């Protein structure tokens, strides 16, 4: 007599009742998939020399497993490269309505020669479209661009902007120059023309500006907000946010507690130094509150949650904060555990409604 195999247990659904939009999911394109989408010249270069990688992350201690969840490694592959595993561990597991992809590989491609960097970004976007967006309607993606060759980046933005599944343009927080400098303005012009937000994600070429490389991973991990503040200040003071009044800027993976005191300081300094920045014709706080958005992972977690509520109240941008899990990284925030961090009156909007408004996504219909 044979015994029928036991049916696998049904997955436990952790539905919260909120519309859930995860605004920070990292896909990883396998090298073979990238290479076969490159033009011949770029393919030849990649096969001969590969791509450069930023040196700093390799010179001080990092967390094990490259900073990824132990259970997020597909067999023989890299975390974020297997769509079905992402469905199993994130989209289905937490009943997520929409997910926004942020492909990090383009962050370091700014160090490549311009045409090669642009080819790599095109191939990465092609892979995302074919292997993720075509197969999973819950997903949207950021447009990977060659940051240090802005004219080519603008071409890629215009090439992708007709596809509504690409919902924003991906920027890093670390580049060769401050991202407010005019050399980068073609990127902002193309994004504004397409009606797409800019998403600034922690990382890039110069990851630890101002004081050299860190000695410990802890130093890097808690520094993200400072990098984000530097980028935001550059965009404001160089005039990007006044030149492109419709442009929206999403601060991804940089926390938010830094923003209120920065805005206070900018307002105070502007009152005395406004002749230095005549293009800023009103309080910096007024300009920034019309442009900035924030994602939650890694949101600051004080021992008393009331302190975070106070920070958000001081910031005055509760309607512009969006949930992010940062899957598949080690410090992943669960969509069921994270809401406890947020003020009760903002939980539903942070978990989904705010992102639906920014990215023009439908909200969950109540049963």
Short mmCIF file of N, CA, C and O in Angstrom, two decimals, residues 215-341:
data_model
loop_
_atom_site.label_atom_id
_atom_site.label_comp_id
_atom_site.label_asym_id
_atom_site.label_seq_id
_atom_site.Cartn_x
_atom_site.Cartn_y
_atom_site.Cartn_z
N UNK A 215 35.62 52.90 9.03
CA UNK A 215 36.37 51.72 9.49
C UNK A 215 35.44 50.55 9.78
O UNK A 215 35.87 49.41 9.79
N UNK A 216 34.17 50.84 10.02
CA UNK A 216 33.23 49.80 10.45
C UNK A 216 31.92 49.92 9.67
O UNK A 216 31.53 51.02 9.25
N UNK A 217 31.26 48.79 9.54
CA UNK A 217 29.99 48.79 8.83
C UNK A 217 28.95 49.65 9.55
O UNK A 217 28.13 50.32 8.92
N UNK A 218 29.01 49.67 10.88
CA UNK A 218 28.07 50.49 11.65
C UNK A 218 28.14 51.94 11.22
O UNK A 218 27.11 52.63 11.12
N UNK A 219 29.34 52.42 10.95
CA UNK A 219 29.49 53.81 10.53
C UNK A 219 28.74 54.09 9.23
O UNK A 219 28.10 55.12 9.08
N UNK A 220 28.87 53.15 8.29
CA UNK A 220 28.18 53.33 7.02
C UNK A 220 26.67 53.27 7.22
O UNK A 220 25.92 54.09 6.68
N UNK A 221 26.24 52.29 8.01
CA UNK A 221 24.81 51.99 8.10
C UNK A 221 24.02 53.15 8.68
O UNK A 221 22.86 53.36 8.31
N UNK A 222 24.62 53.90 9.61
CA UNK A 222 23.86 54.97 10.26
C UNK A 222 24.12 56.33 9.60
O UNK A 222 23.62 57.34 10.06
N UNK A 223 24.91 56.33 8.52
CA UNK A 223 25.30 57.58 7.88
C UNK A 223 24.36 57.97 6.75
O UNK A 223 24.46 59.08 6.20
N UNK A 224 23.45 57.11 6.41
CA UNK A 224 22.64 57.34 5.21
C UNK A 224 21.90 58.67 5.21
O UNK A 224 21.80 59.34 4.18
N UNK A 225 21.37 59.05 6.37
CA UNK A 225 20.62 60.29 6.43
C UNK A 225 21.47 61.50 6.12
O UNK A 225 21.00 62.47 5.51
N UNK A 226 22.74 61.45 6.53
CA UNK A 226 23.65 62.57 6.24
C UNK A 226 23.89 62.70 4.75
O UNK A 226 23.97 63.80 4.20
N UNK A 227 24.04 61.57 4.06
CA UNK A 227 24.21 61.61 2.61
C UNK A 227 22.97 62.18 1.95
O UNK A 227 23.05 62.98 1.00
N UNK A 228 21.80 61.76 2.45
CA UNK A 228 20.56 62.24 1.85
C UNK A 228 20.40 63.74 2.08
O UNK A 228 19.97 64.48 1.17
N UNK A 229 20.77 64.21 3.28
CA UNK A 229 20.68 65.63 3.56
C UNK A 229 21.59 66.44 2.65
O UNK A 229 21.22 67.54 2.21
N UNK A 230 22.76 65.90 2.36
CA UNK A 230 23.68 66.59 1.46
C UNK A 230 23.09 66.70 0.07
O UNK A 230 23.16 67.76 -0.58
N UNK A 231 22.49 65.62 -0.42
CA UNK A 231 21.89 65.64 -1.75
C UNK A 231 20.73 66.64 -1.82
O UNK A 231 20.63 67.44 -2.76
N UNK A 232 19.87 66.60 -0.81
CA UNK A 232 18.71 67.49 -0.81
C UNK A 232 19.16 68.95 -0.76
O UNK A 232 18.62 69.82 -1.47
N UNK A 233 20.16 69.24 0.06
CA UNK A 233 20.66 70.61 0.17
C UNK A 233 21.24 71.07 -1.16
O UNK A 233 21.05 72.22 -1.58
N UNK A 234 21.95 70.18 -1.84
CA UNK A 234 22.53 70.52 -3.14
C UNK A 234 21.42 70.81 -4.16
O UNK A 234 21.49 71.80 -4.90
N UNK A 235 20.41 69.96 -4.21
CA UNK A 235 19.30 70.18 -5.15
C UNK A 235 18.62 71.53 -4.88
O UNK A 235 18.29 72.27 -5.81
N UNK A 236 18.45 71.85 -3.60
CA UNK A 236 17.79 73.12 -3.25
C UNK A 236 18.67 74.31 -3.61
O UNK A 236 18.23 75.23 -4.33
N UNK A 237 19.89 74.32 -3.09
CA UNK A 237 20.73 75.52 -3.21
C UNK A 237 21.22 75.76 -4.63
O UNK A 237 21.45 76.92 -5.02
N UNK A 238 21.39 74.71 -5.42
CA UNK A 238 21.84 74.90 -6.80
C UNK A 238 20.67 75.31 -7.71
O UNK A 238 20.88 75.62 -8.87
N UNK A 239 19.45 75.27 -7.19
CA UNK A 239 18.32 75.78 -7.95
C UNK A 239 17.52 74.74 -8.72
O UNK A 239 16.62 75.11 -9.49
N UNK A 240 17.80 73.46 -8.53
CA UNK A 240 17.07 72.42 -9.28
C UNK A 240 15.57 72.49 -8.99
O UNK A 240 14.73 72.41 -9.89
N UNK A 241 15.22 72.67 -7.70
CA UNK A 241 13.82 72.59 -7.31
C UNK A 241 13.03 73.83 -7.71
O UNK A 241 11.79 73.80 -7.74
N UNK A 242 13.72 74.93 -8.02
CA UNK A 242 13.02 76.10 -8.54
C UNK A 242 13.00 76.11 -10.06
O UNK A 242 12.06 76.60 -10.67
N UNK A 243 14.03 75.55 -10.67
CA UNK A 243 14.07 75.45 -12.13
C UNK A 243 13.03 74.45 -12.65
O UNK A 243 12.46 74.61 -13.72
N UNK A 244 12.81 73.38 -11.86
CA UNK A 244 11.86 72.33 -12.26
C UNK A 244 10.78 72.22 -11.16
O UNK A 244 10.82 71.31 -10.33
N UNK A 245 9.83 73.15 -11.16
CA UNK A 245 8.90 73.23 -10.03
C UNK A 245 8.00 72.02 -9.87
O UNK A 245 7.45 71.80 -8.78
N UNK A 246 7.84 71.21 -10.91
CA UNK A 246 6.98 70.03 -10.79
C UNK A 246 7.74 68.79 -10.34
O UNK A 246 7.13 67.75 -10.06
N UNK A 247 9.07 68.87 -10.32
CA UNK A 247 9.88 67.67 -10.03
C UNK A 247 9.70 67.22 -8.58
O UNK A 247 9.83 68.02 -7.66
N UNK A 248 9.43 65.94 -8.39
CA UNK A 248 9.30 65.35 -7.07
C UNK A 248 10.54 64.49 -6.77
O UNK A 248 11.06 63.83 -7.67
N UNK A 249 10.99 64.53 -5.53
CA UNK A 249 12.22 63.83 -5.14
C UNK A 249 11.91 62.87 -4.00
O UNK A 249 11.44 63.30 -2.94
N UNK A 250 12.17 61.59 -4.22
CA UNK A 250 11.92 60.57 -3.20
C UNK A 250 13.24 60.20 -2.54
O UNK A 250 14.18 59.77 -3.23
N UNK A 251 13.34 60.35 -1.24
CA UNK A 251 14.54 59.98 -0.48
C UNK A 251 14.37 58.54 -0.02
O UNK A 251 13.59 58.26 0.89
N UNK A 252 15.12 57.63 -0.64
CA UNK A 252 14.94 56.20 -0.40
C UNK A 252 16.08 55.66 0.45
O UNK A 252 17.25 55.84 0.12
N UNK A 253 15.72 55.00 1.54
CA UNK A 253 16.68 54.32 2.41
C UNK A 253 17.61 55.30 3.12
O UNK A 253 18.79 55.01 3.33
N UNK A 254 17.08 56.43 3.50
CA UNK A 254 17.89 57.41 4.22
C UNK A 254 17.26 57.87 5.52
O UNK A 254 17.73 58.83 6.12
N UNK A 255 16.18 57.21 5.96
CA UNK A 255 15.50 57.67 7.16
C UNK A 255 14.85 59.03 6.92
O UNK A 255 14.74 59.50 5.77
N UNK A 256 14.41 59.68 8.00
CA UNK A 256 13.77 60.98 7.83
C UNK A 256 13.99 61.93 9.00
O UNK A 256 13.67 63.12 8.91
N UNK A 257 14.54 61.43 10.11
CA UNK A 257 14.66 62.29 11.30
C UNK A 257 15.61 63.46 11.07
O UNK A 257 15.55 64.46 11.78
N UNK A 258 16.51 63.32 10.09
CA UNK A 258 17.45 64.39 9.79
C UNK A 258 16.80 65.59 9.13
O UNK A 258 17.34 66.70 9.13
N UNK A 259 15.64 65.38 8.50
CA UNK A 259 15.11 66.37 7.59
C UNK A 259 14.56 67.61 8.30
O UNK A 259 14.77 68.74 7.83
N UNK A 260 13.85 67.43 9.41
CA UNK A 260 13.25 68.60 10.08
C UNK A 260 14.32 69.58 10.56
O UNK A 260 14.24 70.78 10.26
N UNK A 261 15.35 69.13 11.32
CA UNK A 261 16.37 70.10 11.74
C UNK A 261 17.13 70.72 10.58
O UNK A 261 17.54 71.88 10.65
N UNK A 262 17.31 69.95 9.49
CA UNK A 262 17.97 70.52 8.31
C UNK A 262 17.12 71.66 7.73
O UNK A 262 17.64 72.73 7.38
N UNK A 263 15.81 71.42 7.65
CA UNK A 263 14.91 72.45 7.11
C UNK A 263 14.91 73.68 8.02
O UNK A 263 14.94 74.83 7.55
N UNK A 264 14.91 73.46 9.34
CA UNK A 264 14.98 74.61 10.27
C UNK A 264 16.26 75.42 10.02
O UNK A 264 16.23 76.64 9.95
N UNK A 265 17.38 74.70 9.89
CA UNK A 265 18.66 75.39 9.69
C UNK A 265 18.70 76.13 8.36
O UNK A 265 19.22 77.25 8.27
N UNK A 266 18.12 75.52 7.33
CA UNK A 266 18.11 76.19 6.02
C UNK A 266 17.27 77.47 6.06
O UNK A 266 17.65 78.50 5.50
N UNK A 267 16.13 77.39 6.72
CA UNK A 267 15.30 78.60 6.84
C UNK A 267 16.04 79.69 7.60
O UNK A 267 16.03 80.87 7.20
N UNK A 268 16.69 79.29 8.69
CA UNK A 268 17.41 80.27 9.51
C UNK A 268 18.57 80.90 8.73
O UNK A 268 18.75 82.12 8.72
N UNK A 269 19.34 80.05 8.04
CA UNK A 269 20.47 80.57 7.27
C UNK A 269 20.03 81.41 6.09
O UNK A 269 20.66 82.43 5.76
N UNK A 270 18.94 81.00 5.47
CA UNK A 270 18.44 81.73 4.29
C UNK A 270 18.05 83.16 4.66
O UNK A 270 18.26 84.10 3.90
N UNK A 271 17.51 83.34 5.88
CA UNK A 271 17.10 84.67 6.31
C UNK A 271 18.27 85.64 6.31
O UNK A 271 18.12 86.82 6.01
N UNK A 272 19.47 85.12 6.63
CA UNK A 272 20.65 85.98 6.69
C UNK A 272 21.43 86.00 5.38
O UNK A 272 22.12 86.97 5.08
N UNK A 273 21.32 84.94 4.60
CA UNK A 273 22.21 84.77 3.43
C UNK A 273 21.45 84.68 2.11
O UNK A 273 21.98 84.19 1.12
N UNK A 274 20.25 85.15 2.06
CA UNK A 274 19.42 84.97 0.87
C UNK A 274 20.02 85.63 -0.36
O UNK A 274 19.74 85.20 -1.49
N UNK A 275 20.86 86.66 -0.18
CA UNK A 275 21.48 87.28 -1.35
C UNK A 275 22.50 86.35 -2.00
O UNK A 275 22.88 86.55 -3.15
N UNK A 276 22.95 85.35 -1.26
CA UNK A 276 23.89 84.36 -1.82
C UNK A 276 23.16 83.41 -2.77
O UNK A 276 23.78 82.81 -3.65
N UNK A 277 21.87 83.26 -2.56
CA UNK A 277 21.08 82.32 -3.38
C UNK A 277 19.81 83.05 -3.88
O UNK A 277 18.69 82.70 -3.50
N UNK A 278 19.99 84.06 -4.73
CA UNK A 278 18.83 84.88 -5.13
C UNK A 278 17.76 84.08 -5.86
O UNK A 278 16.60 84.53 -5.94
N UNK A 279 18.11 82.91 -6.39
CA UNK A 279 17.11 82.09 -7.08
C UNK A 279 16.15 81.43 -6.09
O UNK A 279 15.12 80.91 -6.51
N UNK A 280 16.50 81.44 -4.80
CA UNK A 280 15.57 80.92 -3.79
C UNK A 280 14.76 82.11 -3.30
O UNK A 280 15.17 82.87 -2.43
N UNK A 281 13.58 82.29 -3.87
CA UNK A 281 12.80 83.50 -3.61
C UNK A 281 11.80 83.35 -2.47
O UNK A 281 10.97 84.21 -2.25
N UNK A 282 11.88 82.22 -1.76
CA UNK A 282 11.03 82.03 -0.58
C UNK A 282 11.71 81.05 0.36
O UNK A 282 12.77 80.49 0.04
N UNK A 283 11.10 80.83 1.50
CA UNK A 283 11.72 79.98 2.51
C UNK A 283 12.05 78.59 1.95
O UNK A 283 11.21 77.97 1.27
N UNK A 284 13.25 78.09 2.23
CA UNK A 284 13.56 76.72 1.82
C UNK A 284 12.53 75.69 2.27
O UNK A 284 12.24 74.74 1.55
N UNK A 285 11.97 75.88 3.46
CA UNK A 285 10.98 74.91 3.94
C UNK A 285 9.77 74.84 3.01
O UNK A 285 9.21 73.78 2.79
N UNK A 286 9.37 75.97 2.46
CA UNK A 286 8.23 75.98 1.55
C UNK A 286 8.56 75.21 0.27
O UNK A 286 7.72 74.46 -0.25
N UNK A 287 9.76 75.40 -0.23
CA UNK A 287 10.16 74.71 -1.46
C UNK A 287 10.29 73.21 -1.21
O UNK A 287 9.75 72.38 -1.95
N UNK A 288 11.00 72.86 -0.14
CA UNK A 288 11.26 71.44 0.12
C UNK A 288 9.96 70.68 0.38
O UNK A 288 9.81 69.53 -0.05
N UNK A 289 9.03 71.30 1.08
CA UNK A 289 7.78 70.58 1.40
C UNK A 289 6.90 70.38 0.17
O UNK A 289 5.94 69.62 0.21
N UNK A 290 7.23 71.05 -0.91
CA UNK A 290 6.50 70.82 -2.16
C UNK A 290 7.14 69.73 -3.01
O UNK A 290 6.57 69.30 -4.02
N UNK A 291 8.37 69.30 -2.63
CA UNK A 291 9.11 68.37 -3.49
C UNK A 291 9.48 67.04 -2.84
O UNK A 291 9.65 66.05 -3.55
N UNK A 292 9.68 67.01 -1.53
CA UNK A 292 10.30 65.83 -0.90
C UNK A 292 9.29 64.74 -0.53
O UNK A 292 8.17 65.03 -0.10
N UNK A 293 9.73 63.50 -0.70
CA UNK A 293 9.03 62.31 -0.22
C UNK A 293 10.07 61.45 0.50
O UNK A 293 11.28 61.57 0.25
N UNK A 294 9.61 60.54 1.35
CA UNK A 294 10.52 59.69 2.11
C UNK A 294 10.01 58.25 2.11
O UNK A 294 8.79 58.02 2.08
N UNK A 295 10.94 57.30 2.15
CA UNK A 295 10.56 55.91 2.38
C UNK A 295 11.00 55.50 3.78
O UNK A 295 11.87 56.15 4.38
N UNK A 296 10.41 54.42 4.29
CA UNK A 296 10.52 54.16 5.72
C UNK A 296 11.70 53.31 6.16
O UNK A 296 12.09 53.38 7.31
N UNK A 297 12.24 52.50 5.29
CA UNK A 297 13.32 51.61 5.75
C UNK A 297 14.67 52.20 5.35
O UNK A 297 14.88 52.47 4.15
N UNK A 298 15.57 52.45 6.32
CA UNK A 298 15.50 52.19 7.76
C UNK A 298 15.02 53.43 8.52
O UNK A 298 15.83 54.31 8.84
N UNK A 299 13.76 53.47 8.86
CA UNK A 299 13.25 54.60 9.63
C UNK A 299 13.84 54.55 11.03
O UNK A 299 14.14 53.47 11.56
N UNK A 300 14.05 55.71 11.62
CA UNK A 300 14.61 55.75 12.97
C UNK A 300 13.62 55.13 13.96
O UNK A 300 12.41 55.33 13.84
N UNK A 301 14.14 54.36 14.90
CA UNK A 301 13.28 53.65 15.86
C UNK A 301 13.66 54.01 17.29
O UNK A 301 14.40 53.27 17.94
N UNK A 302 13.19 55.16 17.79
CA UNK A 302 13.50 55.51 19.19
C UNK A 302 12.81 54.55 20.15
O UNK A 302 11.84 53.89 19.80
N UNK A 303 13.34 54.48 21.36
CA UNK A 303 12.74 53.56 22.35
C UNK A 303 11.29 53.91 22.63
O UNK A 303 10.46 53.05 22.87
N UNK A 304 10.99 55.19 22.63
CA UNK A 304 9.60 55.61 22.82
C UNK A 304 9.03 56.00 21.45
O UNK A 304 9.44 57.01 20.86
N UNK A 305 8.07 55.22 20.90
CA UNK A 305 7.52 55.53 19.57
C UNK A 305 6.95 56.94 19.48
O UNK A 305 6.86 57.51 18.39
N UNK A 306 6.57 57.51 20.62
CA UNK A 306 6.03 58.87 20.59
C UNK A 306 7.07 59.86 20.08
O UNK A 306 6.72 60.91 19.51
N UNK A 307 8.34 59.53 20.28
CA UNK A 307 9.40 60.44 19.80
C UNK A 307 9.42 60.49 18.27
O UNK A 307 9.67 61.55 17.69
N UNK A 308 9.17 59.34 17.64
CA UNK A 308 9.12 59.34 16.17
C UNK A 308 7.91 60.13 15.68
O UNK A 308 7.99 60.87 14.70
N UNK A 309 6.80 60.00 16.38
CA UNK A 309 5.62 60.79 16.01
C UNK A 309 5.92 62.29 16.10
O UNK A 309 5.46 63.08 15.26
N UNK A 310 6.69 62.67 17.11
CA UNK A 310 7.07 64.08 17.25
C UNK A 310 7.94 64.53 16.07
O UNK A 310 7.75 65.62 15.52
N UNK A 311 8.88 63.67 15.67
CA UNK A 311 9.74 63.98 14.51
C UNK A 311 8.90 64.19 13.26
O UNK A 311 9.10 65.15 12.51
N UNK A 312 7.95 63.29 13.03
CA UNK A 312 7.11 63.39 11.83
C UNK A 312 6.25 64.65 11.89
O UNK A 312 6.05 65.33 10.89
N UNK A 313 5.79 64.98 13.08
CA UNK A 313 4.99 66.21 13.22
C UNK A 313 5.85 67.44 12.92
O UNK A 313 5.42 68.35 12.21
N UNK A 314 7.08 67.44 13.42
CA UNK A 314 7.98 68.56 13.12
C UNK A 314 8.28 68.65 11.62
O UNK A 314 8.40 69.74 11.06
N UNK A 315 8.42 67.50 10.99
CA UNK A 315 8.73 67.48 9.56
C UNK A 315 7.57 68.02 8.74
O UNK A 315 7.77 68.71 7.73
N UNK A 316 6.36 67.72 9.18
CA UNK A 316 5.18 68.24 8.49
C UNK A 316 4.93 67.61 7.14
O UNK A 316 4.31 68.22 6.28
N UNK A 317 5.42 66.38 6.95
CA UNK A 317 5.27 65.72 5.66
C UNK A 317 4.74 64.29 5.81
O UNK A 317 5.16 63.39 5.09
N UNK A 318 3.85 64.09 6.76
CA UNK A 318 3.30 62.76 6.98
C UNK A 318 2.60 62.20 5.76
O UNK A 318 2.54 60.97 5.58
N UNK A 319 2.09 63.07 4.92
CA UNK A 319 1.40 62.60 3.70
C UNK A 319 2.37 62.30 2.57
O UNK A 319 1.94 61.96 1.47
N UNK A 320 3.68 62.37 2.87
CA UNK A 320 4.68 62.09 1.86
C UNK A 320 5.69 61.04 2.35
O UNK A 320 6.84 61.03 1.93
N UNK A 321 5.25 60.20 3.26
CA UNK A 321 6.10 59.11 3.75
C UNK A 321 5.53 57.79 3.23
O UNK A 321 4.32 57.57 3.31
N UNK A 322 6.39 56.92 2.69
CA UNK A 322 5.91 55.69 2.04
C UNK A 322 6.63 54.47 2.61
O UNK A 322 7.85 54.50 2.85
N UNK A 323 5.88 53.40 2.77
CA UNK A 323 6.46 52.16 3.30
C UNK A 323 7.49 51.56 2.34
O UNK A 323 7.32 51.58 1.11
N UNK A 324 8.55 51.00 2.91
CA UNK A 324 9.56 50.27 2.13
C UNK A 324 10.05 49.10 2.96
O UNK A 324 10.26 49.22 4.17
N UNK A 325 10.24 47.94 2.31
CA UNK A 325 10.75 46.77 3.04
C UNK A 325 12.26 46.61 2.88
O UNK A 325 12.92 46.01 3.70
N UNK A 326 12.81 47.11 1.77
CA UNK A 326 14.23 46.92 1.44
C UNK A 326 14.56 45.46 1.16
O UNK A 326 15.70 45.02 1.33
N UNK A 327 13.59 44.66 0.75
CA UNK A 327 13.83 43.26 0.39
C UNK A 327 14.83 43.21 -0.77
O UNK A 327 14.72 44.01 -1.70
N UNK A 328 15.81 42.30 -0.77
CA UNK A 328 16.06 41.20 0.17
C UNK A 328 17.20 41.46 1.15
O UNK A 328 17.91 40.54 1.52
N UNK A 329 17.39 42.69 1.55
CA UNK A 329 18.51 42.99 2.45
C UNK A 329 18.26 42.49 3.88
O UNK A 329 17.11 42.24 4.27
N UNK A 330 19.32 42.40 4.64
CA UNK A 330 19.28 41.78 5.97
C UNK A 330 18.38 42.54 6.93
O UNK A 330 17.80 41.96 7.84
N UNK A 331 18.26 43.87 6.73
CA UNK A 331 17.45 44.66 7.66
C UNK A 331 16.05 44.91 7.11
O UNK A 331 15.43 45.94 7.39
N UNK A 332 15.57 43.94 6.35
CA UNK A 332 14.21 43.93 5.81
C UNK A 332 13.17 44.31 6.87
O UNK A 332 13.22 43.84 7.99
N UNK A 333 12.22 45.18 6.48
CA UNK A 333 11.10 45.53 7.37
C UNK A 333 9.84 44.81 6.90
O UNK A 333 9.40 45.00 5.75
N UNK A 334 9.27 44.02 7.74
CA UNK A 334 8.06 43.28 7.41
C UNK A 334 6.86 44.22 7.30
O UNK A 334 6.66 45.09 8.16
N UNK A 335 6.01 44.04 6.28
CA UNK A 335 4.80 44.87 6.18
C UNK A 335 3.82 44.67 7.32
O UNK A 335 2.91 45.48 7.50
N UNK A 336 3.97 43.59 8.08
CA UNK A 336 3.07 43.40 9.22
C UNK A 336 3.66 43.97 10.51
O UNK A 336 2.92 44.40 11.39
N UNK A 337 4.97 44.00 10.62
CA UNK A 337 5.59 44.50 11.85
C UNK A 337 5.85 46.01 11.79
O UNK A 337 5.76 46.70 12.81
N UNK A 338 6.15 46.51 10.60
CA UNK A 338 6.55 47.92 10.49
C UNK A 338 5.47 48.91 10.91
O UNK A 338 5.80 49.95 11.51
N UNK A 339 4.18 48.65 10.62
CA UNK A 339 3.19 49.68 10.95
C UNK A 339 3.18 50.10 12.41
O UNK A 339 2.79 51.22 12.73
N UNK A 340 3.62 49.22 13.32
CA UNK A 340 3.61 49.59 14.74
C UNK A 340 4.51 50.78 15.01
O UNK A 340 4.36 51.48 16.03
N UNK A 341 5.47 51.03 14.10
CA UNK A 341 6.39 52.14 14.28
C UNK A 341 5.74 53.48 13.97
O UNK A 341 6.20 54.52 14.45
#
